[in-house]
Amino acid sequence: MTTYSTTSPEEFRLLCRKGEFTGDTAGACAEYAQANLIVLPKKYANDFVSLCYRNSAPCPLLCRTPAGNPKKVNSTKFFKSTEVDLSTDFPSYCVYEKGILKETTTSISSIWSENHVGFLIGCSYSFENDLARNGLIPRHQTLNRGVPVYKTSKYLDPAGIFSKCTYVVSMRPYKKSELEKVRSITRKFEETHGEPVDWGYDGAERLGIRDLMHPDFGDRPEIHEDEIPVFWGCGVTPQLCVMQMGDAIEGTVMSHKTGSMLVMDITGDNIKNL
Amino acid sequence: MTTYSTTSPEEFRLLCRKGEFTGDTAGACAEYAQANLIVLPKKYANDFVSLCYRNSAPCPLLCRTPAGNPKKVNSTKFFKSTEVDLSTDFPSYCVYEKGILKETTTSISSIWSENHVGFLIGCSYSFENDLARNGLIPRHQTLNRGVPVYKTSKYLDPAGIFSKCTYVVSMRPYKKSELEKVRSITRKFEETHGEPVDWGYDGAERLGIRDLMHPDFGDRPEIHEDEIPVFWGCGVTPQLCVMQMGDAIEGTVMSHKTGSMLVMDITGDNIKNL
């Protein structure tokens, strides 16, 4: 994946649109920020905005579309041209019915109806370049893997239809002596999950993560003996909410596939100063 | 306390300033919104703003002062005149050193130093009038008591110095059949905790509340057999954070006393539309 580290966001999105890149975006367009996607029937839009407001660490809402138009994102902060289509420009997508994953695909343009609203959520890949520049290269990048991602037992504060939903977190291992530096660097990225939500093996326990070696999404981690796991809020959280709500959510829901993010035109340096 | 239900906010703040009202403000100036207070050494101000951003259900930040001036609140949304002094206009205050409660007092003007920054946090008393108008009078108002308030085991998402801190919640009992109406009414009050964070006896368990009959702050509840406890984020949370951080927080910290809130000039009807 690191082959694409110097590709421009526009060029990279075009590769995704054509189906020529369908994989994990860790390290892609390294200087640029990335985003998660959830596409919901419009009757759930207000509740979802409220969920994000109440839970900004796992669900930092960046922008949204009107109903029915995946090409109209309500923000010029994140995209310099109108050349973006949320239904094709992610490498891969998931399609859910009644909370159950029905399909993964490289385009959802034929499924996105007049009734669907898309939301972009900040992604922690956005601060990885800053970590790397500070000598704290995330392990999964060294290994050329995607970041390991876990379901947890930590509850979101509920909002409307979305209740009894739990956090999803990404994990990067660091030495204990590096923790405060890692916290401090990522703290500035409030729009892309900010600082960690917990850390340490006791943190894994607090989050109800039973087996670090078998993440629920993403790739297998490698944690050295002198390291501790450090956990960040993850933009896969809305997908888990939809799965957890099951039957209660009517209609088709779509999302990006874990790790297959949208590359935006805003750099990591700029998104941290928003 | 309901004697003051029709008093004007300015008049009521004056009573507090003179030390003539020192009690619980549930039902006081019934139409108006109320606020919690935390006063921190300025070196913790940025971390505290970040804590509020990441945890808006328990800590909805309304506005703040510059360092050293309790009379200068950076918002005309909440106060129509400049006649407000955060160091005297709450009925009662708490003073903390190294996370330990040292004193309760009716004025902190002699303790508020050049180094202190004050923050106002929304208070759930602000939506009680709306609940009452909809036939859902909070039980503690009927009993002429303060709202029962509990420490929980639910962790805030950390921010800087503030880590491993837990939510404080207020509780109002309702019938299960009333829950969705109660959620819907309070959901609109995003600036004053919004909708409940959890509910039911299973909710109490999730929050780690062991004994509902003995709240940690506020007054004793009365829950009828056909009712369930409903829990909202509470602006006493920052005080508990300070207590939980203990030695790590240097210098004097001040706050309102639980239930003894500041009445603002904005009505409940207006704060819910912000």
XYZ file of C-alpha atoms in Angstrom:
548
model
C 0.000 0.000 0.000
C 2.921 2.361 0.635
C 3.397 2.505 -3.128
C 0.742 5.207 -3.143
C 2.289 7.343 -0.413
C 3.095 10.225 -2.782
C 0.064 9.906 -5.103
C -2.210 12.996 -5.115
C -5.643 12.630 -3.485
C -7.470 13.355 -6.753
C -5.430 10.790 -8.659
C -5.899 8.243 -5.868
C -9.676 8.758 -5.739
C -9.773 8.229 -9.502
C -7.957 4.902 -9.108
C -10.600 3.884 -6.549
C -13.419 5.102 -8.804
C -12.123 2.948 -11.645
C -11.802 -0.052 -9.319
C -8.019 -0.126 -9.763
C -7.337 0.262 -6.050
C -9.579 -1.719 -3.686
C -7.362 -2.250 -0.623
C -6.269 -0.670 2.656
C -5.343 3.021 2.585
C -2.865 3.105 5.520
C 0.011 5.236 4.243
C -1.726 6.194 0.984
C -1.282 9.895 0.014
C 0.683 10.092 3.273
C 0.348 13.825 3.847
C -3.424 13.868 3.458
C -6.306 13.240 5.870
C -8.699 10.326 5.369
C -12.360 9.716 6.165
C -14.815 6.962 7.121
C -18.290 6.668 5.589
C -21.770 5.763 6.782
C -24.810 6.103 4.504
C -28.171 6.018 6.282
C -31.841 6.334 5.356
C -32.652 10.019 5.886
C -35.085 9.408 8.735
C -32.075 8.498 10.913
C -29.981 11.522 9.911
C -30.862 13.774 12.869
C -30.313 11.021 15.411
C -26.954 10.264 13.819
C -25.820 13.900 13.948
C -26.771 13.932 17.631
C -24.880 10.653 18.206
C -21.748 12.216 16.721
C -22.123 15.398 18.801
C -22.419 13.343 21.975
C -19.570 10.971 21.098
C -16.970 12.994 19.259
C -14.001 10.761 20.108
C -15.311 7.684 18.269
C -17.577 9.629 15.844
C -16.027 12.977 14.806
C -18.473 14.129 12.111
C -16.723 16.009 9.291
C -19.533 16.693 6.814
C -22.599 15.216 5.163
C -24.496 15.075 1.890
C -28.092 16.030 1.201
C -30.446 13.081 0.618
C -29.921 11.400 -2.741
C -26.661 13.001 -3.877
C -23.337 11.279 -3.112
C -21.485 13.939 -5.130
C -22.574 16.884 -3.009
C -20.566 17.184 0.166
C -21.391 20.254 2.285
C -17.816 21.302 2.902
C -15.130 23.083 0.957
C -12.761 22.593 3.898
C -12.082 19.002 2.982
C -12.325 18.934 -0.814
C -10.875 21.518 -3.165
C -12.882 20.440 -6.191
C -16.376 19.103 -6.680
C -14.751 16.047 -8.182
C -15.700 13.713 -5.376
C -18.289 10.949 -5.354
C -18.823 9.197 -2.030
C -20.459 6.261 -3.819
C -17.375 5.366 -5.888
C -14.253 7.035 -4.440
C -13.674 4.688 -1.516
C -11.656 1.586 -2.447
C -14.297 -0.802 -1.020
C -17.736 -0.672 0.574
C -20.013 -2.742 2.819
C -23.771 -3.058 2.360
C -25.996 -3.863 5.354
C -29.635 -4.947 5.626
C -31.254 -5.116 9.090
C -27.820 -4.814 10.640
C -26.394 -7.762 8.723
C -23.523 -7.445 6.235
C -24.940 -8.520 2.879
C -22.205 -7.608 0.444
C -18.824 -5.962 -0.040
C -18.377 -4.088 -3.291
C -16.228 -1.431 -4.974
C -19.142 0.905 -5.832
C -22.457 1.720 -4.184
C -23.683 4.174 -6.809
C -26.506 1.874 -7.920
C -27.682 1.343 -4.308
C -27.517 4.983 -3.081
C -31.163 6.078 -3.397
C -33.007 9.431 -3.182
C -33.590 8.496 0.453
C -29.918 8.061 1.478
C -27.749 10.570 3.325
C -23.963 10.105 3.524
C -21.771 11.149 6.470
C -17.977 11.436 6.558
C -16.280 10.688 9.882
C -12.626 11.542 10.617
C -10.092 8.692 10.370
C -7.073 8.079 12.584
C -4.937 7.335 9.506
C -4.878 11.156 9.253
C -2.428 11.539 12.157
C -0.145 8.641 11.259
C 2.100 10.808 9.108
C 2.575 13.172 12.058
C 3.429 10.243 14.332
C 5.921 8.948 11.743
C 7.591 12.351 11.384
C 8.116 12.291 15.141
C 9.844 8.921 15.033
C 6.703 7.038 16.099
C 5.856 5.105 12.899
C 2.743 3.002 13.550
C 3.701 -0.691 13.627
C 1.136 -1.757 11.006
C 2.750 0.633 8.515
C 6.171 -0.918 9.153
C 4.583 -4.324 8.556
C 2.684 -3.085 5.490
C -0.616 -4.059 7.102
C -3.878 -2.317 7.995
C -4.430 -1.093 11.549
C -5.946 -3.655 13.960
C -9.497 -2.689 14.967
C -11.592 -4.047 17.867
C -15.181 -4.033 19.068
C -15.422 -2.973 22.729
C -17.939 -3.064 25.581
C -17.738 0.699 26.178
C -21.134 2.304 25.552
C -21.673 5.387 23.438
C -23.953 7.992 24.966
C -27.229 7.168 23.208
C -28.991 9.426 20.698
C -32.492 8.661 19.417
C -32.661 5.304 17.635
C -28.999 4.660 18.460
C -28.892 3.240 21.971
C -26.837 0.505 23.669
C -24.203 0.825 20.958
C -20.516 0.375 21.762
C -17.195 1.929 20.687
C -14.938 0.477 18.049
C -11.237 1.277 18.584
C -8.039 1.090 16.543
C -4.788 0.026 18.228
C -1.138 0.996 17.830
C 1.512 -0.391 20.190
C 4.038 1.979 21.790
C 6.561 1.941 24.608
C 5.164 3.283 27.873
C 7.819 5.998 27.765
C 6.404 7.164 24.412
C 2.794 7.378 25.609
C 2.687 11.056 26.605
C 4.314 12.093 23.316
C 1.849 9.961 21.356
C -1.073 11.433 23.322
C 0.197 14.952 22.797
C 0.707 14.588 19.009
C -2.695 13.020 18.363
C -4.563 15.325 20.800
C -4.395 18.099 18.210
C -6.347 15.997 15.704
C -9.777 16.565 17.261
C -11.502 16.070 13.887
C -9.911 12.655 13.411
C -10.456 11.025 16.845
C -7.908 13.091 18.785
C -5.928 11.485 21.571
C -6.320 7.834 22.670
C -9.465 6.775 24.559
C -7.496 4.308 26.705
C -4.162 2.439 26.872
C -2.301 -0.433 28.506
C -3.337 -4.029 29.103
C -5.604 -2.738 31.886
C -7.097 -0.389 29.279
C -7.831 -3.386 27.018
C -9.635 -4.950 29.965
C -11.626 -1.773 30.666
C -12.673 -1.772 27.013
C -13.672 -5.438 27.192
C -11.172 -6.528 24.526
C -10.486 -10.189 25.176
C -7.968 -11.181 22.559
C -5.631 -8.511 21.221
C -4.090 -10.954 18.750
C -7.395 -11.444 16.949
C -8.833 -8.051 16.001
C -12.444 -7.875 14.790
C -11.473 -5.845 11.723
C -8.216 -4.863 10.036
C -5.006 -6.839 10.358
C -3.192 -8.826 13.053
C -1.045 -6.713 15.384
C 2.521 -7.238 16.547
C 3.144 -5.956 20.081
C 6.689 -6.152 21.440
C 7.438 -7.114 25.031
C 8.356 -3.589 26.091
C 5.228 -2.082 24.536
C 1.645 -1.458 25.587
C -1.435 -1.303 23.355
C -2.794 2.236 22.799
C -6.422 2.610 21.683
C -8.088 5.360 19.638
C -11.740 5.903 18.795
C -12.471 4.444 15.355
C -14.839 5.530 12.580
C -16.031 1.955 12.150
C -18.135 2.674 15.262
C -21.210 3.778 13.237
C -21.115 0.453 11.349
C -21.068 -1.467 14.616
C -23.989 0.681 15.859
C -25.985 -0.334 12.786
C -25.116 -3.988 13.341
C -26.057 -3.708 17.024
C -29.399 -2.026 16.239
C -30.269 -4.907 13.878
C -33.960 -5.004 12.898
C -34.570 -1.576 14.457
C -32.858 0.082 11.475
C -35.110 -0.205 8.416
C -33.760 -0.007 4.880
C -30.310 -0.437 3.372
C -27.241 1.005 5.129
C -23.881 1.396 3.406
C -20.378 2.133 4.637
C -16.741 2.005 3.621
C -14.953 -1.292 4.277
C -12.715 -1.109 7.367
C -9.319 0.329 6.390
C -10.472 1.298 2.893
C -10.871 5.012 3.429
C -11.574 8.105 1.356
C -8.508 10.313 0.854
C -9.451 13.990 1.191
C -7.769 17.111 -0.230
C -6.959 18.515 3.210
C -3.546 17.654 4.643
C -3.035 16.186 8.103
C -1.234 19.411 9.044
C -4.294 21.436 8.095
C -6.963 19.220 9.602
C -5.243 19.384 12.979
C -5.507 23.173 12.935
C -9.223 23.325 12.132
C -37.244 26.303 46.943
C -40.246 26.660 44.623
C -40.943 30.017 46.267
C -38.489 31.469 43.792
C -40.056 29.916 40.702
C -41.197 33.280 39.296
C -38.275 35.432 40.524
C -36.252 37.039 37.713
C -32.724 35.697 37.106
C -31.118 39.066 37.902
C -33.040 39.384 41.155
C -32.261 35.794 42.089
C -28.518 36.210 41.403
C -28.572 39.297 43.611
C -30.093 37.269 46.466
C -27.271 34.745 46.061
C -24.664 37.516 45.897
C -25.913 38.920 49.188
C -25.899 35.464 50.758
C -29.671 35.525 51.196
C -30.216 32.367 49.151
C -27.717 29.524 49.688
C -29.733 26.398 48.834
C -30.798 24.156 45.961
C -32.001 25.851 42.775
C -34.337 23.110 41.448
C -37.425 25.014 40.287
C -35.923 28.478 40.892
C -36.681 30.991 38.088
C -38.498 28.070 36.480
C -38.429 29.316 32.897
C -34.688 29.954 32.859
C -31.674 27.782 32.162
C -29.088 27.051 34.877
C -25.358 26.340 34.883
C -22.657 24.414 36.759
C -19.248 25.901 37.566
C -15.662 24.700 37.648
C -12.767 27.115 38.276
C -9.325 25.757 37.360
C -5.739 27.009 37.347
C -5.189 28.323 33.804
C -2.592 25.703 32.900
C -5.416 23.117 32.822
C -7.781 25.252 30.726
C -6.932 23.750 27.313
C -7.151 20.200 28.584
C -10.513 20.976 30.162
C -11.919 22.455 26.931
C -10.790 19.301 25.137
C -12.398 17.126 27.855
C -15.712 18.931 27.304
C -15.469 18.595 23.519
C -14.884 14.853 23.833
C -17.583 14.320 26.467
C -20.410 16.675 25.641
C -23.155 14.660 27.355
C -21.692 14.960 30.886
C -19.708 18.178 30.196
C -21.552 20.521 27.798
C -19.337 23.620 27.929
C -21.358 26.844 27.668
C -18.747 29.564 28.083
C -15.628 30.581 30.029
C -13.891 33.547 31.593
C -10.407 34.878 30.903
C -7.873 34.199 33.673
C -8.425 36.357 36.747
C -11.834 37.832 36.023
C -14.990 36.119 37.322
C -17.130 38.985 36.012
C -16.173 38.553 32.355
C -18.042 35.728 30.705
C -17.352 35.336 26.980
C -20.946 35.008 25.909
C -23.866 37.330 25.368
C -26.017 34.332 24.542
C -26.492 33.432 28.170
C -26.427 36.780 29.989
C -28.173 39.933 28.863
C -26.260 42.257 31.156
C -22.702 42.358 32.391
C -24.127 42.146 35.896
C -22.874 38.639 36.563
C -20.091 37.552 38.894
C -19.270 33.855 38.880
C -17.499 34.186 42.242
C -20.617 35.378 44.129
C -23.768 34.619 42.118
C -24.040 30.921 42.847
C -25.852 30.133 46.120
C -22.963 27.979 47.444
C -19.465 26.895 46.414
C -16.950 24.124 47.103
C -13.184 24.678 47.417
C -10.773 21.839 46.611
C -7.048 21.387 47.289
C -5.261 18.382 45.731
C -8.634 16.871 44.898
C -9.923 17.094 48.468
C -12.934 19.209 49.492
C -11.589 21.790 51.935
C -14.489 24.155 52.385
C -18.022 25.073 51.318
C -18.761 28.772 51.211
C -21.181 31.329 49.741
C -18.499 33.387 47.954
C -15.182 32.574 46.309
C -14.266 36.127 45.308
C -11.336 36.247 47.739
C -9.956 32.897 46.468
C -10.349 33.506 42.691
C -6.820 34.569 41.698
C -5.223 36.054 38.566
C -4.403 32.490 37.663
C -7.968 31.092 37.745
C -10.233 30.451 34.749
C -13.970 29.764 35.224
C -16.090 27.488 33.039
C -19.873 27.228 32.915
C -21.360 23.827 32.108
C -25.022 23.289 31.185
C -27.337 21.983 33.918
C -30.202 19.516 33.577
C -32.425 21.721 35.766
C -32.780 23.709 32.512
C -35.118 21.136 30.946
C -37.218 20.403 34.008
C -39.713 23.130 33.203
C -40.215 21.594 29.757
C -40.734 18.161 31.319
C -43.240 19.660 33.799
C -45.188 21.414 31.027
C -45.526 18.029 29.350
C -46.995 16.423 32.457
C -43.670 14.862 33.486
C -42.843 16.852 36.655
C -39.545 15.554 38.061
C -40.223 13.705 41.328
C -37.688 15.729 43.377
C -39.598 18.901 42.485
C -42.853 17.353 43.734
C -41.044 16.426 46.952
C -39.390 19.855 47.192
C -35.936 18.228 47.148
C -32.780 18.515 45.040
C -32.175 15.976 42.264
C -30.356 12.775 43.335
C -26.836 12.610 41.852
C -24.510 9.582 41.599
C -20.880 8.808 40.863
C -20.550 6.096 38.193
C -17.906 3.734 36.842
C -18.362 4.945 33.238
C -15.128 6.492 31.970
C -14.940 9.822 30.198
C -12.797 9.860 27.080
C -9.543 11.292 28.476
C -8.084 14.689 27.580
C -4.608 15.721 28.696
C -4.268 15.756 32.481
C -7.829 14.440 32.848
C -7.641 10.681 32.460
C -9.414 7.768 34.158
C -12.187 10.103 35.268
C -15.785 8.884 35.460
C -19.259 10.286 34.742
C -21.516 11.777 37.367
C -25.244 11.394 36.583
C -28.507 12.863 37.842
C -31.570 10.629 38.150
C -35.304 11.142 37.638
C -37.726 8.205 37.897
C -40.356 7.699 35.170
C -42.715 4.998 33.988
C -41.279 2.848 31.217
C -44.152 3.995 29.002
C -42.990 7.599 29.472
C -39.350 6.925 28.559
C -39.488 7.757 24.841
C -41.342 11.013 25.536
C -38.810 11.958 28.230
C -35.922 11.132 25.875
C -37.473 13.117 23.063
C -38.139 16.257 25.187
C -34.666 16.365 26.711
C -32.862 15.434 23.451
C -33.362 18.988 22.222
C -31.388 20.383 25.169
C -27.938 19.536 23.766
C -26.337 22.423 25.708
C -27.682 21.112 29.019
C -26.850 17.384 28.836
C -29.447 16.421 26.214
C -31.163 13.072 26.430
C -30.452 10.445 29.115
C -27.156 8.526 29.012
C -28.822 5.351 30.286
C -31.981 4.068 32.001
C -33.542 1.162 33.879
C -32.207 -0.953 36.719
C -29.920 -2.632 34.187
C -28.724 0.866 33.255
C -27.876 1.528 36.915
C -25.825 -1.660 36.827
C -24.039 -0.656 33.613
C -23.175 2.642 35.269
C -21.879 0.875 38.368
C -24.426 2.525 40.696
C -24.805 0.206 43.645
C -27.353 1.859 45.879
C -29.939 4.087 44.249
C -31.405 5.022 47.633
C -28.153 6.636 48.758
C -27.035 9.170 46.146
C -23.507 10.608 46.384
C -24.770 14.185 46.067
C -28.184 15.853 46.137
C -31.207 14.406 47.882
C -32.725 10.988 48.461
C -34.939 9.723 45.610
C -38.381 8.178 45.686
C -38.934 5.611 42.945
C -42.380 4.035 42.625
C -42.872 0.365 41.843
C -44.025 0.978 38.278
C -41.087 3.297 37.515
C -37.515 2.947 36.310
C -34.570 5.243 37.095
C -33.519 7.457 34.165
C -29.990 8.888 34.182
C -28.643 12.095 32.629
C -25.080 13.386 32.375
C -24.410 15.803 35.242
C -22.269 18.937 35.473
C -20.822 17.755 38.778
C -18.639 15.516 36.578
C -15.752 18.053 36.411
C -15.675 18.171 40.234
C -15.426 14.387 40.410
C -12.632 14.520 37.784
C -10.707 16.904 40.027
C -11.253 14.666 43.048
C -10.181 11.621 41.023
C -7.023 13.340 39.760
C -6.017 14.150 43.351
C -2.391 15.264 43.721
C -1.974 15.529 39.945
C -3.956 18.800 39.945
C -1.846 21.533 41.533
C -3.367 24.649 43.094
C -6.840 25.502 44.318
C -9.924 24.389 42.374
C -13.376 25.833 42.998
C -16.868 24.813 41.927
C -20.533 25.358 42.698
C -22.019 23.112 45.375
C -24.127 20.296 43.861
C -27.665 21.565 43.196
C -26.760 25.181 43.934
C -26.628 26.477 40.381
C -26.244 29.786 38.584
C -29.479 31.005 36.994
C -28.813 32.488 33.552
C -30.789 35.047 31.530
C -31.549 32.611 28.714
C -34.804 30.680 28.965
C -35.037 26.918 28.678
C -37.035 27.424 25.470
C -34.191 29.444 23.978
C -31.294 27.286 25.135
C -32.862 24.249 23.493
C -32.889 26.036 20.147
C -29.233 27.106 20.210
